[in-house]
Amino acid sequence: MTEITVAALQLALSDEVDPNIAAVSELVREAAARGAQVILPPELFEGHYFCQVEDEGLFARARPTASHPAVLAMQKLADELNVCIPTSFFEADGPHHYNSLAMIGPDGKVMGVYRKSHIPDGPGYEEKFYFRPGNTGFKVWPTAAATVGVGICWDQWYPETARAMMLMGAEVLFYPTAIGNEPHDPDLDTSRMWQRAMVGHSVSNVVPVVAANRIGKEGAMTFYGHSFIADERGDYLASFGREETGVLVATIDLDRVKRHRAAFGFFRDRRPDLYGRLAQDI
């Protein structure tokens, strides 16, 4: 039997880099102590979710991968604890800026960088002002326990993201997130939609999904948590509500997942010859 133990972190974040890194590090240590091999913090955990407003001064927060404080801290921690940490961060690459993720391996080295492919633009989520669309393509990484795929927040709404990573060999999908209330519509609660979208990826690809979100109030936004770990049938193995701070941990039997995926036949019955329309503009 081949198993992987995964973790998702949920917490409120300040707008100070060092305290946030310390808080995330404490939860990473807890997850590692509980046996987690791949540990997922939320999206852009180095500070508040700054994309609520368009402010050119906020570009100063971006750093190259090799010198970003969140990446450096998680590299040191991964090496010490012998774990993988998919680390979301605000990346500067020359004059370009990306919403990126460094996949950090258990030796503390960056296995590669994924740049968020789908960039939202709407009230409270003004990401197109800050981030170029990613130019890396989707990414999966082989780890000692499993091949993992990671999408970032808005990527999680797209079935194409999940399916592409599956076709690249992913065995578990991870989604770091920063999502909360909708400033333009106070009566709209997207938390259930958000969960159902990712659980749908789990069911239609027969794959476990790990989602990590932040909580707490930041400016006009209140982030709604609901981080979870779902198995390949979309059933929750562990989950939080809107206010809990802590660590979700679950162990997944990858041999069982593989059997279930084969039995459902979704990949056997695919018809790529009919899907050309999906790659065309509307």
Tab-separated table of C-alpha atoms in Angstrom:
chain	number	residue	atom	x	y	z
A	1	MET	CA	0.000	0.000	0.000
A	2	THR	CA	1.320	3.447	-0.978
A	3	GLU	CA	0.174	6.252	1.284
A	4	ILE	CA	0.670	9.995	1.493
A	5	THR	CA	-0.173	12.179	4.477
A	6	VAL	CA	-1.164	15.722	3.546
A	7	ALA	CA	-2.007	18.864	5.492
A	8	ALA	CA	-3.800	22.179	4.942
A	9	LEU	CA	-3.233	25.223	7.138
A	10	GLN	CA	-5.894	27.779	8.044
A	11	LEU	CA	-5.241	31.002	9.935
A	12	ALA	CA	-5.783	34.749	10.075
A	13	LEU	CA	-2.906	36.864	8.812
A	14	SER	CA	-1.603	40.301	9.745
A	15	ASP	CA	0.025	42.720	7.306
A	16	GLU	CA	3.476	42.090	8.782
A	17	VAL	CA	5.706	39.592	6.997
A	18	ASP	CA	7.722	38.248	9.927
A	19	PRO	CA	4.762	37.514	12.253
A	20	ASN	CA	2.934	35.800	9.396
A	21	ILE	CA	5.914	33.617	8.565
A	22	ALA	CA	6.237	32.744	12.246
A	23	ALA	CA	2.555	31.825	12.525
A	24	VAL	CA	2.647	29.685	9.389
A	25	SER	CA	5.882	28.063	10.528
A	26	GLU	CA	4.303	27.062	13.830
A	27	LEU	CA	1.460	25.329	11.980
A	28	VAL	CA	3.890	23.666	9.569
A	29	ARG	CA	5.725	22.226	12.555
A	30	GLU	CA	2.471	20.931	13.997
A	31	ALA	CA	1.539	19.338	10.673
A	32	ALA	CA	4.947	17.689	10.364
A	33	ALA	CA	4.680	16.365	13.929
A	34	ARG	CA	1.379	14.759	12.907
A	35	GLY	CA	3.074	12.985	10.023
A	36	ALA	CA	2.280	15.280	7.098
A	37	GLN	CA	4.608	14.957	4.111
A	38	VAL	CA	3.141	17.765	1.958
A	39	ILE	CA	1.917	20.826	3.871
A	40	LEU	CA	-0.145	23.554	2.182
A	41	PRO	CA	-0.296	27.133	3.545
A	42	PRO	CA	-2.859	29.615	2.125
A	43	GLU	CA	-2.256	31.888	-0.853
A	44	LEU	CA	0.046	34.930	-0.424
A	45	PHE	CA	0.435	34.320	3.306
A	46	GLU	CA	3.230	36.880	3.672
A	47	GLY	CA	0.688	39.656	4.300
A	48	HIS	CA	-2.848	40.863	3.889
A	49	TYR	CA	-4.574	40.135	0.600
A	50	PHE	CA	-3.508	43.442	-0.939
A	51	CYS	CA	-5.388	43.017	-4.235
A	52	GLN	CA	-8.542	44.548	-2.765
A	53	VAL	CA	-7.345	47.918	-4.093
A	54	GLU	CA	-5.198	49.200	-6.942
A	55	ASP	CA	-2.186	50.907	-5.374
A	56	GLU	CA	1.098	51.178	-7.272
A	57	GLY	CA	3.003	51.369	-4.002
A	58	LEU	CA	2.112	47.747	-3.275
A	59	PHE	CA	4.346	46.491	-6.086
A	60	ALA	CA	7.201	47.049	-3.615
A	61	ARG	CA	6.056	43.893	-1.808
A	62	ALA	CA	7.188	41.649	-4.672
A	63	ARG	CA	10.544	39.857	-4.541
A	64	PRO	CA	12.401	37.413	-6.795
A	65	THR	CA	11.998	33.756	-5.861
A	66	ALA	CA	15.567	33.422	-4.613
A	67	SER	CA	15.253	36.317	-2.156
A	68	HIS	CA	11.594	36.233	-1.119
A	69	PRO	CA	11.367	35.984	2.685
A	70	ALA	CA	8.432	33.552	2.644
A	71	VAL	CA	10.221	31.233	0.232
A	72	LEU	CA	13.493	31.401	2.155
A	73	ALA	CA	11.756	30.669	5.461
A	74	MET	CA	9.831	27.705	4.058
A	75	GLN	CA	12.992	26.344	2.422
A	76	LYS	CA	14.751	26.293	5.780
A	77	LEU	CA	11.743	24.709	7.462
A	78	ALA	CA	11.236	22.064	4.769
A	79	ASP	CA	14.868	21.030	5.037
A	80	GLU	CA	14.695	20.838	8.820
A	81	LEU	CA	11.426	18.860	8.912
A	82	ASN	CA	11.930	16.779	5.753
A	83	VAL	CA	8.591	17.894	4.240
A	84	CYS	CA	7.345	19.487	1.029
A	85	ILE	CA	5.794	22.961	1.270
A	86	PRO	CA	4.012	24.483	-1.754
A	87	THR	CA	4.707	28.156	-1.001
A	88	SER	CA	2.599	30.939	-2.525
A	89	PHE	CA	4.288	34.342	-2.902
A	90	PHE	CA	4.280	37.666	-4.800
A	91	GLU	CA	7.057	37.259	-7.356
A	92	ALA	CA	9.088	39.961	-9.096
A	93	ASP	CA	10.906	38.883	-12.250
A	94	GLY	CA	12.612	41.949	-13.683
A	95	PRO	CA	9.794	44.342	-14.653
A	96	HIS	CA	7.177	41.579	-14.447
A	97	HIS	CA	5.062	40.516	-11.486
A	98	TYR	CA	3.345	37.189	-10.864
A	99	ASN	CA	1.194	35.432	-8.311
A	100	SER	CA	3.508	32.450	-7.959
A	101	LEU	CA	4.153	29.273	-6.042
A	102	ALA	CA	7.514	27.731	-5.241
A	103	MET	CA	7.339	23.973	-4.779
A	104	ILE	CA	9.834	23.344	-2.006
A	105	GLY	CA	11.105	19.809	-1.567
A	106	PRO	CA	12.130	17.997	1.619
A	107	ASP	CA	15.768	18.976	1.058
A	108	GLY	CA	14.787	22.642	1.185
A	109	LYS	CA	15.416	23.206	-2.517
A	110	VAL	CA	12.933	24.816	-4.886
A	111	MET	CA	11.776	22.061	-7.226
A	112	GLY	CA	10.199	24.600	-9.556
A	113	VAL	CA	7.931	27.642	-9.752
A	114	TYR	CA	4.347	27.769	-10.975
A	115	ARG	CA	2.838	31.106	-11.973
A	116	LYS	CA	-0.927	31.466	-11.578
A	117	SER	CA	-2.599	30.946	-14.939
A	118	HIS	CA	-6.040	32.482	-14.374
A	119	ILE	CA	-6.018	36.029	-12.990
A	120	PRO	CA	-9.296	37.407	-11.582
A	121	ASP	CA	-10.467	40.989	-11.935
A	122	GLY	CA	-13.490	42.157	-9.976
A	123	PRO	CA	-14.577	44.056	-6.862
A	124	GLY	CA	-12.250	43.117	-4.030
A	125	TYR	CA	-10.083	40.921	-6.279
A	126	GLU	CA	-8.166	43.390	-8.476
A	127	GLU	CA	-5.422	40.945	-9.395
A	128	LYS	CA	-5.014	41.964	-13.026
A	129	PHE	CA	-3.566	45.279	-11.815
A	130	TYR	CA	-0.712	43.410	-10.113
A	131	PHE	CA	-0.115	40.101	-11.866
A	132	ARG	CA	0.700	39.014	-15.382
A	133	PRO	CA	-0.963	35.759	-16.454
A	134	GLY	CA	1.399	32.906	-15.695
A	135	ASN	CA	3.783	31.782	-18.428
A	136	THR	CA	4.877	28.473	-16.888
A	137	GLY	CA	1.956	26.319	-17.936
A	138	PHE	CA	0.475	23.966	-15.384
A	139	LYS	CA	2.922	22.084	-13.190
A	140	VAL	CA	3.135	18.790	-11.333
A	141	TRP	CA	5.996	17.629	-9.161
A	142	PRO	CA	7.114	14.114	-8.234
A	143	THR	CA	7.747	13.788	-4.517
A	144	ALA	CA	8.811	10.731	-2.545
A	145	ALA	CA	5.198	10.052	-1.626
A	146	ALA	CA	3.231	11.097	-4.725
A	147	THR	CA	3.149	13.312	-7.777
A	148	VAL	CA	1.368	16.497	-6.758
A	149	GLY	CA	-0.273	19.217	-8.811
A	150	VAL	CA	-0.878	22.744	-7.542
A	151	GLY	CA	-3.231	25.440	-8.822
A	152	ILE	CA	-3.557	28.864	-7.176
A	153	CYS	CA	-6.947	30.234	-6.042
A	154	TRP	CA	-8.807	31.391	-9.210
A	155	ASP	CA	-7.272	28.412	-11.018
A	156	GLN	CA	-9.412	26.197	-8.811
A	157	TRP	CA	-12.643	27.243	-10.536
A	158	TYR	CA	-11.487	25.865	-13.892
A	159	PRO	CA	-12.016	22.160	-14.638
A	160	GLU	CA	-9.327	22.485	-17.316
A	161	THR	CA	-6.712	23.170	-14.624
A	162	ALA	CA	-7.498	20.001	-12.716
A	163	ARG	CA	-7.792	17.827	-15.809
A	164	ALA	CA	-4.524	19.136	-17.272
A	165	MET	CA	-2.657	18.327	-14.075
A	166	MET	CA	-4.210	14.869	-13.999
A	167	LEU	CA	-3.079	14.193	-17.564
A	168	MET	CA	0.407	15.259	-16.460
A	169	GLY	CA	0.397	12.561	-13.800
A	170	ALA	CA	-0.874	14.301	-10.664
A	171	GLU	CA	-2.059	11.991	-7.875
A	172	VAL	CA	-3.183	14.707	-5.419
A	173	LEU	CA	-4.297	18.271	-6.219
A	174	PHE	CA	-3.499	21.229	-3.946
A	175	TYR	CA	-5.102	24.693	-4.057
A	176	PRO	CA	-3.818	27.554	-1.851
A	177	THR	CA	-6.476	30.246	-1.685
A	178	ALA	CA	-7.425	33.707	-0.441
A	179	ILE	CA	-11.192	34.116	-0.788
A	180	GLY	CA	-13.957	35.687	1.254
A	181	ASN	CA	-17.013	37.853	0.939
A	182	GLU	CA	-18.006	39.619	-2.282
A	183	PRO	CA	-17.888	43.416	-1.731
A	184	HIS	CA	-20.275	44.093	-4.629
A	185	ASP	CA	-22.948	41.749	-3.223
A	186	PRO	CA	-23.062	41.362	0.569
A	187	ASP	CA	-25.797	38.720	0.245
A	188	LEU	CA	-23.667	36.435	-1.924
A	189	ASP	CA	-21.889	33.709	0.033
A	190	THR	CA	-19.569	31.859	-2.343
A	191	SER	CA	-18.174	29.505	0.304
A	192	ARG	CA	-20.403	26.602	-0.709
A	193	MET	CA	-19.802	27.215	-4.425
A	194	TRP	CA	-16.063	27.368	-3.764
A	195	GLN	CA	-16.105	24.011	-2.029
A	196	ARG	CA	-18.380	22.358	-4.585
A	197	ALA	CA	-16.195	23.474	-7.499
A	198	MET	CA	-13.148	21.728	-6.075
A	199	VAL	CA	-15.073	18.699	-4.856
A	200	GLY	CA	-16.306	18.447	-8.457
A	201	HIS	CA	-12.693	18.210	-9.627
A	202	SER	CA	-12.164	15.476	-7.073
A	203	VAL	CA	-15.144	13.451	-8.294
A	204	SER	CA	-14.688	13.943	-12.045
A	205	ASN	CA	-10.972	13.126	-11.887
A	206	VAL	CA	-11.147	10.591	-9.023
A	207	VAL	CA	-8.407	12.435	-7.157
A	208	PRO	CA	-7.936	13.760	-3.607
A	209	VAL	CA	-8.052	17.563	-3.268
A	210	VAL	CA	-6.459	19.739	-0.582
A	211	ALA	CA	-7.593	23.375	-0.191
A	212	ALA	CA	-6.160	25.962	2.233
A	213	ASN	CA	-7.819	29.345	2.818
A	214	ARG	CA	-7.273	32.202	5.261
A	215	ILE	CA	-9.746	33.557	7.817
A	216	GLY	CA	-10.334	36.913	9.485
A	217	LYS	CA	-11.126	40.464	8.434
A	218	GLU	CA	-8.732	42.467	6.258
A	219	GLY	CA	-10.011	45.878	5.230
A	220	ALA	CA	-13.386	45.419	3.555
A	221	MET	CA	-12.911	41.668	3.181
A	222	THR	CA	-13.796	38.886	5.574
A	223	PHE	CA	-12.178	35.613	4.560
A	224	TYR	CA	-14.319	32.552	5.118
A	225	GLY	CA	-11.926	29.681	5.709
A	226	HIS	CA	-13.629	26.314	5.050
A	227	SER	CA	-10.291	24.699	4.226
A	228	PHE	CA	-10.669	20.989	3.576
A	229	ILE	CA	-9.143	17.716	2.456
A	230	ALA	CA	-11.390	15.576	0.245
A	231	ASP	CA	-10.813	12.038	-0.918
A	232	GLU	CA	-11.132	10.796	-4.498
A	233	ARG	CA	-14.898	10.483	-4.159
A	234	GLY	CA	-15.344	14.020	-2.893
A	235	ASP	CA	-15.987	13.015	0.703
A	236	TYR	CA	-14.329	15.152	3.346
A	237	LEU	CA	-11.510	13.537	5.297
A	238	ALA	CA	-11.001	16.730	7.322
A	239	SER	CA	-12.480	20.237	7.211
A	240	PHE	CA	-12.706	23.565	9.009
A	241	GLY	CA	-15.451	26.162	9.247
A	242	ARG	CA	-15.170	29.941	9.037
A	243	GLU	CA	-13.209	30.696	12.200
A	244	GLU	CA	-10.895	27.835	13.173
A	245	THR	CA	-7.149	28.307	13.219
A	246	GLY	CA	-5.138	25.153	12.834
A	247	VAL	CA	-4.012	22.185	10.819
A	248	LEU	CA	-6.004	19.622	8.845
A	249	VAL	CA	-4.227	16.294	8.321
A	250	ALA	CA	-5.330	13.206	6.410
A	251	THR	CA	-3.668	10.068	5.097
A	252	ILE	CA	-4.570	8.900	1.599
A	253	ASP	CA	-4.193	5.393	0.211
A	254	LEU	CA	-2.920	6.069	-3.311
A	255	ASP	CA	-3.270	2.443	-4.405
A	256	ARG	CA	-6.981	2.577	-3.557
A	257	VAL	CA	-7.329	5.882	-5.386
A	258	LYS	CA	-5.682	4.400	-8.468
A	259	ARG	CA	-8.058	1.409	-8.433
A	260	HIS	CA	-11.087	3.652	-8.068
A	261	ARG	CA	-9.925	5.895	-10.918
A	262	ALA	CA	-9.475	2.929	-13.229
A	263	ALA	CA	-12.864	1.470	-12.269
A	264	PHE	CA	-14.765	4.688	-12.990
A	265	GLY	CA	-13.336	4.823	-16.502
A	266	PHE	CA	-13.337	8.590	-16.880
A	267	PHE	CA	-9.901	8.568	-18.465
A	268	ARG	CA	-10.637	5.453	-20.497
A	269	ASP	CA	-13.725	7.080	-22.015
A	270	ARG	CA	-12.285	10.502	-22.783
A	271	ARG	CA	-12.832	11.742	-26.355
A	272	PRO	CA	-10.042	14.250	-27.090
A	273	ASP	CA	-11.059	14.179	-30.762
A	274	LEU	CA	-14.247	16.012	-29.746
A	275	TYR	CA	-12.666	18.581	-27.455
A	276	GLY	CA	-11.092	20.944	-29.973
A	277	ARG	CA	-13.711	23.602	-29.172
A	278	LEU	CA	-12.304	23.865	-25.652
A	279	ALA	CA	-9.060	25.332	-26.985
A	280	GLN	CA	-10.783	27.979	-29.120
A	281	ASP	CA	-11.676	31.509	-28.069
A	282	ILE	CA	-15.346	32.221	-27.576
